[in-house]
Structures are given as C-alpha cells and as structure tokens.
Coordinates of C-alpha atoms and ligand atoms in Angstrom, one line a residue:
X1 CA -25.3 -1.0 -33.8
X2 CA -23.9 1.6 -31.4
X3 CA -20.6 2.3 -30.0
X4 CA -20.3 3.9 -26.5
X5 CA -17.0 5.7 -26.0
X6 CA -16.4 6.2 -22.5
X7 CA -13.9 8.7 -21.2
X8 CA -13.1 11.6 -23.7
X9 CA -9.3 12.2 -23.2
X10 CA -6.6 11.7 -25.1
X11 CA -7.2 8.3 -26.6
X12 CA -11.1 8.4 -26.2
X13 CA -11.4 11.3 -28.0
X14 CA -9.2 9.4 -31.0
X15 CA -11.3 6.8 -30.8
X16 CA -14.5 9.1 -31.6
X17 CA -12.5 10.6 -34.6
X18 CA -11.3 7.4 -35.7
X19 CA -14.3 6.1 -35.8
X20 CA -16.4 9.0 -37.2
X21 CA -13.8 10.1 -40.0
X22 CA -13.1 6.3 -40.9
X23 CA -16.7 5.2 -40.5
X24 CA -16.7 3.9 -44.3
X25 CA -13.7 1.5 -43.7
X26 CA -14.6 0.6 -40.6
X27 CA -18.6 -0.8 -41.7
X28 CA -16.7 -2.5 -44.8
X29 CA -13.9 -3.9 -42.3
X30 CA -17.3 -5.1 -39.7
X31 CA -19.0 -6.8 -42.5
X32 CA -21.1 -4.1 -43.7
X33 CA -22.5 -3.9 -40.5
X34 CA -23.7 -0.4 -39.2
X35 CA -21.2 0.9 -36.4
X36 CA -22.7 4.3 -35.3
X37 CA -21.6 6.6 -32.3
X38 CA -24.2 6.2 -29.7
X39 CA -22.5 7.8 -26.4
X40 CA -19.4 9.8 -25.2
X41 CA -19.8 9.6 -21.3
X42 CA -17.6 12.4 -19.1
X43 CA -18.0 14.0 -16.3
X44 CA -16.6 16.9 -17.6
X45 CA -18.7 19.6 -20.5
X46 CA -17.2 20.0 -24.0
X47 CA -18.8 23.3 -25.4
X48 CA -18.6 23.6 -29.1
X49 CA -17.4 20.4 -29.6
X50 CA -18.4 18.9 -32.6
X51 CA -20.2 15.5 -31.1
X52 CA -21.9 17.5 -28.3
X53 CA -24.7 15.5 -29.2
X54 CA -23.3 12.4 -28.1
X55 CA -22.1 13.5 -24.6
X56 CA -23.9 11.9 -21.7
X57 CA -23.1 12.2 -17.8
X58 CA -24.5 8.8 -17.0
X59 CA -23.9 5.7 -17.5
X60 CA -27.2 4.3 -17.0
X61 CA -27.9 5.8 -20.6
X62 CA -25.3 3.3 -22.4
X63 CA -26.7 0.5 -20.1
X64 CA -30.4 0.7 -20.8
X65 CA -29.8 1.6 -24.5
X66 CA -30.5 -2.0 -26.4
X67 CA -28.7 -0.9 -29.0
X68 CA -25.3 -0.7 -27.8
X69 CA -23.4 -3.2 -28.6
X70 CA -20.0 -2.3 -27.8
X71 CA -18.4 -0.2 -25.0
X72 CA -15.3 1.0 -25.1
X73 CA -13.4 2.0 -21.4
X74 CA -10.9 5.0 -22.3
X75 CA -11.2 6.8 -19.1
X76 CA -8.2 5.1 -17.0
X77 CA -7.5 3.9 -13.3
X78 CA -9.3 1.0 -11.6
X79 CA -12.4 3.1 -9.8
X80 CA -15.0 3.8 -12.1
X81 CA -13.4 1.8 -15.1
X82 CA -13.6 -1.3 -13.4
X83 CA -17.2 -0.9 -12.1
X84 CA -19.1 0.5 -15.3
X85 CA -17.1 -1.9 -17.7
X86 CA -18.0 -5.1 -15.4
X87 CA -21.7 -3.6 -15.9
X88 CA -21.2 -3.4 -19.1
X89 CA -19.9 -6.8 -19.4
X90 CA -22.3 -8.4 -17.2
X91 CA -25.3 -6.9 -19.1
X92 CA -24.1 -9.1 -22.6
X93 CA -22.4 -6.2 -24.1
X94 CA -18.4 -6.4 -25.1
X95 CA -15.6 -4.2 -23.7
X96 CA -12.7 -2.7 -25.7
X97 CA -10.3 -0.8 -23.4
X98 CA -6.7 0.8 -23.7
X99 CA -6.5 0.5 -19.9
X100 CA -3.4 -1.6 -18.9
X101 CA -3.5 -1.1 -15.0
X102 CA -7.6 -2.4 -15.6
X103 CA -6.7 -5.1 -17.2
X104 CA -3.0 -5.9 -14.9
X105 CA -5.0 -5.5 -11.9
X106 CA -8.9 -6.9 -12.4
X107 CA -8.2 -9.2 -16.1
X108 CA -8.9 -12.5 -15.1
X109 CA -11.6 -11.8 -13.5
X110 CA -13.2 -9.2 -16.3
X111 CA -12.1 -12.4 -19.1
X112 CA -14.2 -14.6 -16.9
X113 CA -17.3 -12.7 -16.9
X114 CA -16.9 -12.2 -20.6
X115 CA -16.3 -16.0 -21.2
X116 CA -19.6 -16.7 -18.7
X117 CA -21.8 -14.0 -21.2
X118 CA -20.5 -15.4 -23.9
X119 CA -19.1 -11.7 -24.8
X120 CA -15.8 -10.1 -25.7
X121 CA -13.0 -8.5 -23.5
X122 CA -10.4 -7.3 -25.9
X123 CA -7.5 -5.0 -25.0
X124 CA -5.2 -4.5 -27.5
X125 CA -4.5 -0.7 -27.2
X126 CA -3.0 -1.5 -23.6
X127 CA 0.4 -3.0 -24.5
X128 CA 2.2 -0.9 -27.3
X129 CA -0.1 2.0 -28.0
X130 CA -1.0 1.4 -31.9
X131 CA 1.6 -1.6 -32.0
X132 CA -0.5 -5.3 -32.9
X133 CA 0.9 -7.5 -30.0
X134 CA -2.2 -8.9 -28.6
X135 CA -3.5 -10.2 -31.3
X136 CA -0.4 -11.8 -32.9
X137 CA 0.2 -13.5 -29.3
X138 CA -3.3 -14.9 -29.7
X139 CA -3.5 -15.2 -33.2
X140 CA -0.4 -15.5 -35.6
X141 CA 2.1 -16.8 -32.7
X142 CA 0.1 -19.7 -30.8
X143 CA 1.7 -22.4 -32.5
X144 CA 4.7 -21.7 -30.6
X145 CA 6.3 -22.4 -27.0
X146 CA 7.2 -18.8 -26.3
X147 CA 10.5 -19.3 -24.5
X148 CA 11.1 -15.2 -23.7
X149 CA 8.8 -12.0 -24.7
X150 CA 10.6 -9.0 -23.8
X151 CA 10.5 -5.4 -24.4
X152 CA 10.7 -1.4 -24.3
X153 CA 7.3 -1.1 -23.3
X154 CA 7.1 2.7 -22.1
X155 CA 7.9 5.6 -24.5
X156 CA 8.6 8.5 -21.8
X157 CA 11.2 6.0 -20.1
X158 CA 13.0 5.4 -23.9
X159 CA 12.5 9.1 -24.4
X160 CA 14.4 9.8 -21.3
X161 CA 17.1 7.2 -22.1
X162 CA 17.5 8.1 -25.7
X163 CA 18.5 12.1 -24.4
X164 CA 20.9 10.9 -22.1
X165 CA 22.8 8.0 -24.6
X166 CA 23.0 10.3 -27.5
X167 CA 22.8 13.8 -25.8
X168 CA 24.4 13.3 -23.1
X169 CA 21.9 15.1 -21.0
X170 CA 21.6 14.3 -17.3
X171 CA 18.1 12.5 -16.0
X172 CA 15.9 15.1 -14.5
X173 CA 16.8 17.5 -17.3
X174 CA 15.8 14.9 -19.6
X175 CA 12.6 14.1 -17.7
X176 CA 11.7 17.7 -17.3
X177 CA 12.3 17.9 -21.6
X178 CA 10.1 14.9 -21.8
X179 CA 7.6 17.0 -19.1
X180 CA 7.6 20.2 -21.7
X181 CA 7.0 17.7 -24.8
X182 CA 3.7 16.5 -23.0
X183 CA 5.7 12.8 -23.2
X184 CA 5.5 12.5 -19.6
X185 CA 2.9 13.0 -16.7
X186 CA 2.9 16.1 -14.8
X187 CA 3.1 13.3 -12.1
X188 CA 5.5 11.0 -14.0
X189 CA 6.4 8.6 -10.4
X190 CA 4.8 5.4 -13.1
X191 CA 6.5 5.8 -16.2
X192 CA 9.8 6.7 -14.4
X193 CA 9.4 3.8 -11.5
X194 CA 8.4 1.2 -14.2
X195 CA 5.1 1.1 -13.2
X196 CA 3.4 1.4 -16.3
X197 CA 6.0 -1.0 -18.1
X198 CA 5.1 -3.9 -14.8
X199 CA 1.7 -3.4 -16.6
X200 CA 2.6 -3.6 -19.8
X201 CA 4.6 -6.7 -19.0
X202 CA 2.2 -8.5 -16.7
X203 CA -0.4 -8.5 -19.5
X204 CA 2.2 -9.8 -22.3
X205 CA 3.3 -12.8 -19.0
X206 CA -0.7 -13.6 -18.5
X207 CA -1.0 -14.0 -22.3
X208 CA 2.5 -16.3 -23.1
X209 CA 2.0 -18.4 -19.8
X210 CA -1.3 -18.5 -19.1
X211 CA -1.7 -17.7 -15.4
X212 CA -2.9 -14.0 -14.7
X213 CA 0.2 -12.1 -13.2
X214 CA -0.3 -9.2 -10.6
X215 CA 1.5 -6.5 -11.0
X216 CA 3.0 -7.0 -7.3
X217 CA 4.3 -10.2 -8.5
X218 CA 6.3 -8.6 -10.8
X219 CA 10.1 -6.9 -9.5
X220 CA 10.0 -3.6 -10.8
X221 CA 13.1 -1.0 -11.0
X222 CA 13.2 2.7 -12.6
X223 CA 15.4 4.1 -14.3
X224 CA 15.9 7.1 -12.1
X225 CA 19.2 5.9 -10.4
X226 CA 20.2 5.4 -14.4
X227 CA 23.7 8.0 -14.5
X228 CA 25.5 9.4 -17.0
X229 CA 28.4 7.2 -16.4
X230 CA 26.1 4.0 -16.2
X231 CA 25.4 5.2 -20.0
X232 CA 29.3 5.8 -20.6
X233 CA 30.6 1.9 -19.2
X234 CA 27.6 0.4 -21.4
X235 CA 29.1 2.3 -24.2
X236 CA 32.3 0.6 -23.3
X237 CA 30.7 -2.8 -23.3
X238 CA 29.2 -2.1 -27.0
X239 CA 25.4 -1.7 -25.2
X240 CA 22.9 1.0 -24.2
X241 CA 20.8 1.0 -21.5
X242 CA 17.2 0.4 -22.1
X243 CA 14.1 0.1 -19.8
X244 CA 13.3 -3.3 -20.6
X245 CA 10.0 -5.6 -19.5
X246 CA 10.5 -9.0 -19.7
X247 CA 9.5 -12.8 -18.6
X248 CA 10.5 -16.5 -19.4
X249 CA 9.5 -19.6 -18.3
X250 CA 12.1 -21.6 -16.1
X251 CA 12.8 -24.9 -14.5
X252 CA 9.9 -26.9 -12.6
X253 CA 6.8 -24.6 -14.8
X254 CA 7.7 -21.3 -13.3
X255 CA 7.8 -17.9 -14.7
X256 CA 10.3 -14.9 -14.1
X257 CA 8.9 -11.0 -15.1
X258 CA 10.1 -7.9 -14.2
X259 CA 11.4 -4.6 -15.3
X260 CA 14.4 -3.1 -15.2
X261 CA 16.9 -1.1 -16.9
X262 CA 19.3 -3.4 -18.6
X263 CA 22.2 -3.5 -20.9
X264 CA 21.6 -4.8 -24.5
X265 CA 24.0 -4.8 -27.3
X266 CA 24.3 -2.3 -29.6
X267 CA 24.0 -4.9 -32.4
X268 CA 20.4 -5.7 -31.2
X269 CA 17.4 -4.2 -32.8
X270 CA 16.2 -3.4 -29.6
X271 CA 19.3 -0.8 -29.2
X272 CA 17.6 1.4 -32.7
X273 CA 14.7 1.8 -30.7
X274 CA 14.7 5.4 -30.1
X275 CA 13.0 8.3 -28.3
X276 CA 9.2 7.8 -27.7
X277 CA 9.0 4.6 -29.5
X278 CA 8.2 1.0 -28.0
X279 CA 9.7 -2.7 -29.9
X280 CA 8.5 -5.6 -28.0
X281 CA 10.3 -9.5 -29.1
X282 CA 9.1 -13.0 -28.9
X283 CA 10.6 -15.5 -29.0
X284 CA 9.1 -18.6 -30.1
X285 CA 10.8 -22.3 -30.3
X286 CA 9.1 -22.5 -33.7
X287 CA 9.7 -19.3 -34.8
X288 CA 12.2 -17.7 -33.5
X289 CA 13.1 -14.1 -32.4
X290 CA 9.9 -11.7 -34.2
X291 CA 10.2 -7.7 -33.0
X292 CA 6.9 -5.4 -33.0
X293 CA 8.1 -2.0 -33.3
X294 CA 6.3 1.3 -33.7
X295 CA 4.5 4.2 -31.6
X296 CA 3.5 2.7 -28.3
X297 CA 1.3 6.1 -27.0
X298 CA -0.5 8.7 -28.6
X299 CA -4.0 9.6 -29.6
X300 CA -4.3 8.6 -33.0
X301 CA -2.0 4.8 -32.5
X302 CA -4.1 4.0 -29.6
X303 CA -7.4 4.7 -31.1
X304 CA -6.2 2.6 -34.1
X305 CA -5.9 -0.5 -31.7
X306 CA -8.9 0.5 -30.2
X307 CA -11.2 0.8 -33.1
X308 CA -9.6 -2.8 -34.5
X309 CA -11.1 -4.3 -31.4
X310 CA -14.6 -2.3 -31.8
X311 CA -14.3 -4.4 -35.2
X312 CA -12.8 -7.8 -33.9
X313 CA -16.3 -7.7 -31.3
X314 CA -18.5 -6.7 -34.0
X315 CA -17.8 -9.8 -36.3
X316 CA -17.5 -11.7 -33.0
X317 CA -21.3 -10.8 -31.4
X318 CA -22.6 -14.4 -31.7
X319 CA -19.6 -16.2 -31.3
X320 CA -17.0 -15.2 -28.6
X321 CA -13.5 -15.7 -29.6
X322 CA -10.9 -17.8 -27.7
X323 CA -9.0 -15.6 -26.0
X324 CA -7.7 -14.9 -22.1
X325 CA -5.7 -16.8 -19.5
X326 CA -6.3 -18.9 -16.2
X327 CA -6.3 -18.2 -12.7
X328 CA -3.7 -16.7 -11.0
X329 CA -0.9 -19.0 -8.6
X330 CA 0.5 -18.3 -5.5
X331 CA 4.5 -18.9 -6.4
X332 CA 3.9 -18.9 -10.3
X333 CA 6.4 -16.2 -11.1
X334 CA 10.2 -16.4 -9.5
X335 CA 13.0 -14.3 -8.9
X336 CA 15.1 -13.3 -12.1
X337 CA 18.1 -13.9 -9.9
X338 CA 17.4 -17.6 -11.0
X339 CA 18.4 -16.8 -14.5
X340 CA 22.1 -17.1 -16.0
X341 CA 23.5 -13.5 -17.8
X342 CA 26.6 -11.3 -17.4
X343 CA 26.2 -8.3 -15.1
X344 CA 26.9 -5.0 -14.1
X345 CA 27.4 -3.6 -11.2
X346 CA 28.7 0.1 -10.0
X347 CA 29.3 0.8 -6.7
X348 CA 31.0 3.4 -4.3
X349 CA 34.6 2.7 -2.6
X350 CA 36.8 5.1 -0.9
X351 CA 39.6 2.6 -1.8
X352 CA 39.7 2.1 -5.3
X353 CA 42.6 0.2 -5.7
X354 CA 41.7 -2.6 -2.9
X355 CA 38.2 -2.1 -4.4
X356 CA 39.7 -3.6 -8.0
X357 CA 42.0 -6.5 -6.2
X358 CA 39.2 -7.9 -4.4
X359 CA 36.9 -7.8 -7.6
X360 CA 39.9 -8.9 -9.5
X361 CA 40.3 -11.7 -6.6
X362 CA 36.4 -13.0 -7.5
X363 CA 35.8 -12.3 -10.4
X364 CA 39.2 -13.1 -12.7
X365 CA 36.8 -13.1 -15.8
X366 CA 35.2 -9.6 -15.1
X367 CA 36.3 -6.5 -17.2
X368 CA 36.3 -3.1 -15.0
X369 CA 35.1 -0.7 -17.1
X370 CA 35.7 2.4 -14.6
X371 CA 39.3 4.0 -14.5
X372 CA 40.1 5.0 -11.0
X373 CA 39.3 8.9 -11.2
X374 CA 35.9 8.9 -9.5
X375 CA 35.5 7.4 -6.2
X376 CA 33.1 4.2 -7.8
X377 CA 33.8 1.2 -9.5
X378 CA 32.4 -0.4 -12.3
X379 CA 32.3 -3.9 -13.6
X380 CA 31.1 -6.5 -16.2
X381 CA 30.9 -9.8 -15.2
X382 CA 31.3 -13.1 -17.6
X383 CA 27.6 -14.9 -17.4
X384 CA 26.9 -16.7 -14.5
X385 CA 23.3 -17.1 -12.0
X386 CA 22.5 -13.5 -11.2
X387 CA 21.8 -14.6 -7.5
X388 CA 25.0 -15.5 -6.7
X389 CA 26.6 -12.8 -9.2
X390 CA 24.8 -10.4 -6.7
X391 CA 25.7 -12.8 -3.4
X392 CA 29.5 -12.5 -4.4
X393 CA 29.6 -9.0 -5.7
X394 CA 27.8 -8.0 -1.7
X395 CA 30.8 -9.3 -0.4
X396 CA 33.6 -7.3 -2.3
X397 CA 34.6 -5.4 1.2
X398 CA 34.9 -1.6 1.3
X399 CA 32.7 -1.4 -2.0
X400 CA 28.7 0.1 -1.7
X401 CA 27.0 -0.9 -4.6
X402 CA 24.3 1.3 -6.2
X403 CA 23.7 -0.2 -9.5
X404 CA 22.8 -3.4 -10.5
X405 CA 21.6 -4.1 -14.6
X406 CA 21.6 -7.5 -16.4
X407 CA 23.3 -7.4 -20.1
X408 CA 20.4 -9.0 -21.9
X409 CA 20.5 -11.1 -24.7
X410 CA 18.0 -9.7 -27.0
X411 CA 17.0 -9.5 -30.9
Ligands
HSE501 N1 3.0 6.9 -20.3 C1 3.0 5.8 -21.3 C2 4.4 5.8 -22.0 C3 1.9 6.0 -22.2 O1 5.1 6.8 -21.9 O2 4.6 4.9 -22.8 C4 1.4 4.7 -22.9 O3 1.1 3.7 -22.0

C-alpha cells in the first residue's frame, strides 16, 4: 500500500526518512505488508532532494490514487489541514497527524467521520513529541478511573524555565537563547502564552474524560510574568516553577483543565524534568501515579510517533480500533478555583510592613517568603479552595497582586 506524507517540514520530512530508512522494520512491524512512499504534497519545490520523485502540488493526486491507504497530515494549522484530511477521511482512507491545534480544535468531529467510514484517526505524535501517551491512555491505562493527568507538555516553555531556575538568567534573555537554539518560534506568542500546552492538554482531557474539550474551555496562563524572584521564593518553599497542563475530574461529573505555571516540589519527578524535555503523569485509582518522560519535539521523536500510527492503521484497515471521545458539553469543564492546594501569591505594596500584618492578620498559617527589601510581597499559603485563597488574598489592602501559582501536588 502507499503512504501519503503531506507537508514536508520538520516532522513531515522525518516521517519520509523514518519511513524510507526503516522500511524493513516497519513492513515486519505491519505484518509483512508492503508500506511504500506514494506522495509528499507541498506547495513549496525541493530541488535535489532525494525523493523528488514523490513531490506533488495537489492533492487530488493522493485522493484519486486507490492505492493509498494512509495519509499522514504534517503540514500544521487548521486551514488546509482540516479540509484535505476530512477528504481524506471521508474517501475511506485513515489519517495520522502530529497536529495538536487540528485535533484540539476539529477532533470530535474528524473521530466521528472516521468511526462513520469505519477508518482510523490516530494522533499520537500531537501530545509529547516521540513520548507514547496516547496509546497507553487508550491501551495499557483504561482499566483505570484516571483521577488527575498532568504535565510539562511544551519543551521551549521548560527550556526557558530550566535557564532561569539553574542559570539564573532573566526571561526574554532566556527566550531569545531558546530563539537562537531553533527551540522556539520566530513568533513564539503559543509556546510562551501556553497555547500550545492548552492543546496539548485539551487532547490528554478529551481522552481521560471523555467529552471533547475546546481549547477556549480551557484557562490558560504563560509563563512570561514568571520573575527571577518568583524562581528564588519557590526555591525557598523547596519547589521550581514549571509550566504545567493539567485536569481532574470533580464534584457533580465535572472536569477542571488548564495551564499554568505552578510550584511543584523539588522531590517530584516532575522537578528533574529539564530543558527541552516534556514528562506527562497519570494518575489512576488502580494504578497509581505513572510519569511518561522523554523528548516532546523534534524531527526524528515525532516522526517515530508518527510512523507507529502509519503501522497501528495498517494492521487496523478492516477493523477500526476503539478509540476517541464523545461530544462536547456546555459547562463540562470548571474553574480550578474549585480545587483545594496551597498558593502563592506576589504582589506590589508601598507599605511593606502593613502589607505583612494584614497577610499575617488572614492568613496566620502562611509563610512570607519575601524579606522587606523590594517593594513586593510574597507568600505561601497552608491548602485551602483556591477561590477563596484568591477572594481573601484581593482584599489584603494596599497590596497589588501580580502573581498567582498553585503548589501542585505532583509525582
Ligand atoms: N513548540 C512546541 C514545544 C513543539 O516547544 O514543545 C512541540 O509541540
């Protein structure tokens, strides 16, 4: 059968290797059958390279060709992406893609034409780069209630983090290192606004909780207000800050998901995840606390997921497997300020001293972490429902609060 690779950039053009150069492995891993590059559709020319043969600028070839079997959608965005891999889907064939905002923004409704051609709709590559989290959600993990799945799901954000907790190097010079590493985006607003994470995490929510969740559903913080003495009072708590995506179930079948930049504890695996790397727990009521770990971007770990699912549809042609999530629902997913955890708030006062006697006042428990030099405050609270942790620390008078972060209690 034939492959169709469209969209030849970073991971599309892994995929093609990956699936040229481990051609043997992969037929053997398909059941011996044959699993031949048919197309390699962009809009853009590649003189000299080596599968010039392959490159098409139109889909229509792929679509009439009966013997593709399997498309895979590399090129990103929700434009052309969406509208040539419904096609694709809607004309019996099966759709691998590594795109997360494709399958955040149109998956329910891409899973349902699969399950109504009795095709395949796999996306593995979307969540973690080259890290298996799909499939042991679907797979390994089902026997479970999965009471939290949280994670560092973007590598430019941990990058960024990691330079500022052990370097001690300021944000934007961290970003701009990450820029000249070719981590992040010339453009880099959706790594650094959490965009990309709200993705991530919305895929991992519709797959645990079975509802598809949009990514405006989801309340989704940066790190870019993340300073260098944020990074110091976590050090003083025995945490780091990490850009973390997460969601629960809660009271009355609800859901909370969102990203933010959080404090875990040192002593969590979580905290060892460093630079570009993403880790990603679930926790299961059967189980317990399981951590995927490993390179969550890239050309080669991408096109590794990618191919897997070329392989997962070719055993799976006659028979589609279980695998997806229901409708969406108005209300389904609820405010984190619902949940109970510690928090940490740093604010601006231009009376430090009233500033403390007042926190002091309502919140005996809390330990200020911030010494009186600088004109902020900062504070750890004892655990208590983040709504009215927020409510209480809004009404500490002469006190301007510009940082808010959750210490979460993570593997
Ligand atoms: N920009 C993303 C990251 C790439 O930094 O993790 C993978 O989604």
């Amino acid at each position: 059968m034939k492959i169709a690779v469209m969209g030849f950039g970073t991971v599309g053009s892994g995929v093609v290797e990956v699936l040229t150069k481990n051609n043997d492995v992969i037929v053997k891993s398909s059941l011996g059958q044959a699993m031949d590059l048919g197309y390699i559709l962009d809009i853009r020319d590649f003189p000299g390279s080596p599968y010039e043969k392959y490159f098409t600028k139109n889909f229509n070839d792929i679509i009439s060709d009966p013997e593709v079997k399997i498309v895979v959608e590399t090129m990103g965005g929700v434009t052309f992406a969406y509208d040539y891999v419904k096609q694709a889907l809607l004309s019996g064939r099966s759709v691998v893609t590594s795109n997360k905002q494709l399958v955040a923004e149109k998956g329910y409704e891409l899973l349902q034409i699969a399950d109504k051609k009795n095709v395949n709709f796999m996306f593995e590559a979307s969540v973690g780069g080259g890290i298996p989290i799909i499939a042991p959600l679907t797979e390994c993990l089902t026997a479970n209630r999965i009471e939290e799945v949280a994670g560092i799901l973007n590598g430019t954000t941990n990058y960024i983090l990691t330079q500022m907790i052990d370097n001690g190097v300021d944000f934007s010079q961290a970003l701009k290192e990450a820029q000249d590493l070719g981590y992040a985006e010339k453009d880099p607003t959706s790594d650094i606004e959490g965009y990309d994470a709200c993705r991530k995490i919305c895929i991992l929510a519709s797959l645990c909780y079975g509802k598809h969740i949009y990514p405006e559903d989801v309340s989704t913080e940066g790190i870019k207000d993340v300073t260098l003495n944020d990074v110091a009072y976590a050090k003083k708590c025995g945490c780091q800050i990490k850009l973390i995506g997460s969601s629960k179930p809660v009271e009355g079948g609800h859901i909370t998901a969102s990203v933010a930049p959080a404090f875990i504890k040192d002593s969590s695996i979580l905290a060892d995840v460093h630079d570009v790397f993403n880790a990603i727990m679930v926790r299961g009521d059967a189980l317990g606390d399981v951590v995927f770990y490993g390179r969550g971007a890239g050309k080669m770990p991408t096109a590794s997921a990618v191919v897997a699912d070329v392989i997962d549809c070719a055993k799976h042609l006659l028979r589609k497997r279980a695998f997806g999530w229901g409708a969406p629902e108005k209300g389904f997913v609820v405010s984190d300020d619902y949940l109970t955890s510690r928090m940490y708030f740093r604010a601006e006062t231009n009376d430090y001293s009233l500033s403390e006697k007042e926190i002091k006042d309502k919140f005996p428990e809390a330990e200020i972490l911030s010494d009186g030099s600088l004109n902020e405050i900062a504070f750890m609270t004892d655990a208590g429902n983040i709504g009215e942790l927020k409510n209480k620390a809004e009404s500490v008078e002469n006190m301007n609060i510009k940082m808010t972060m959750r210490l979460m209690n993570l593997a």
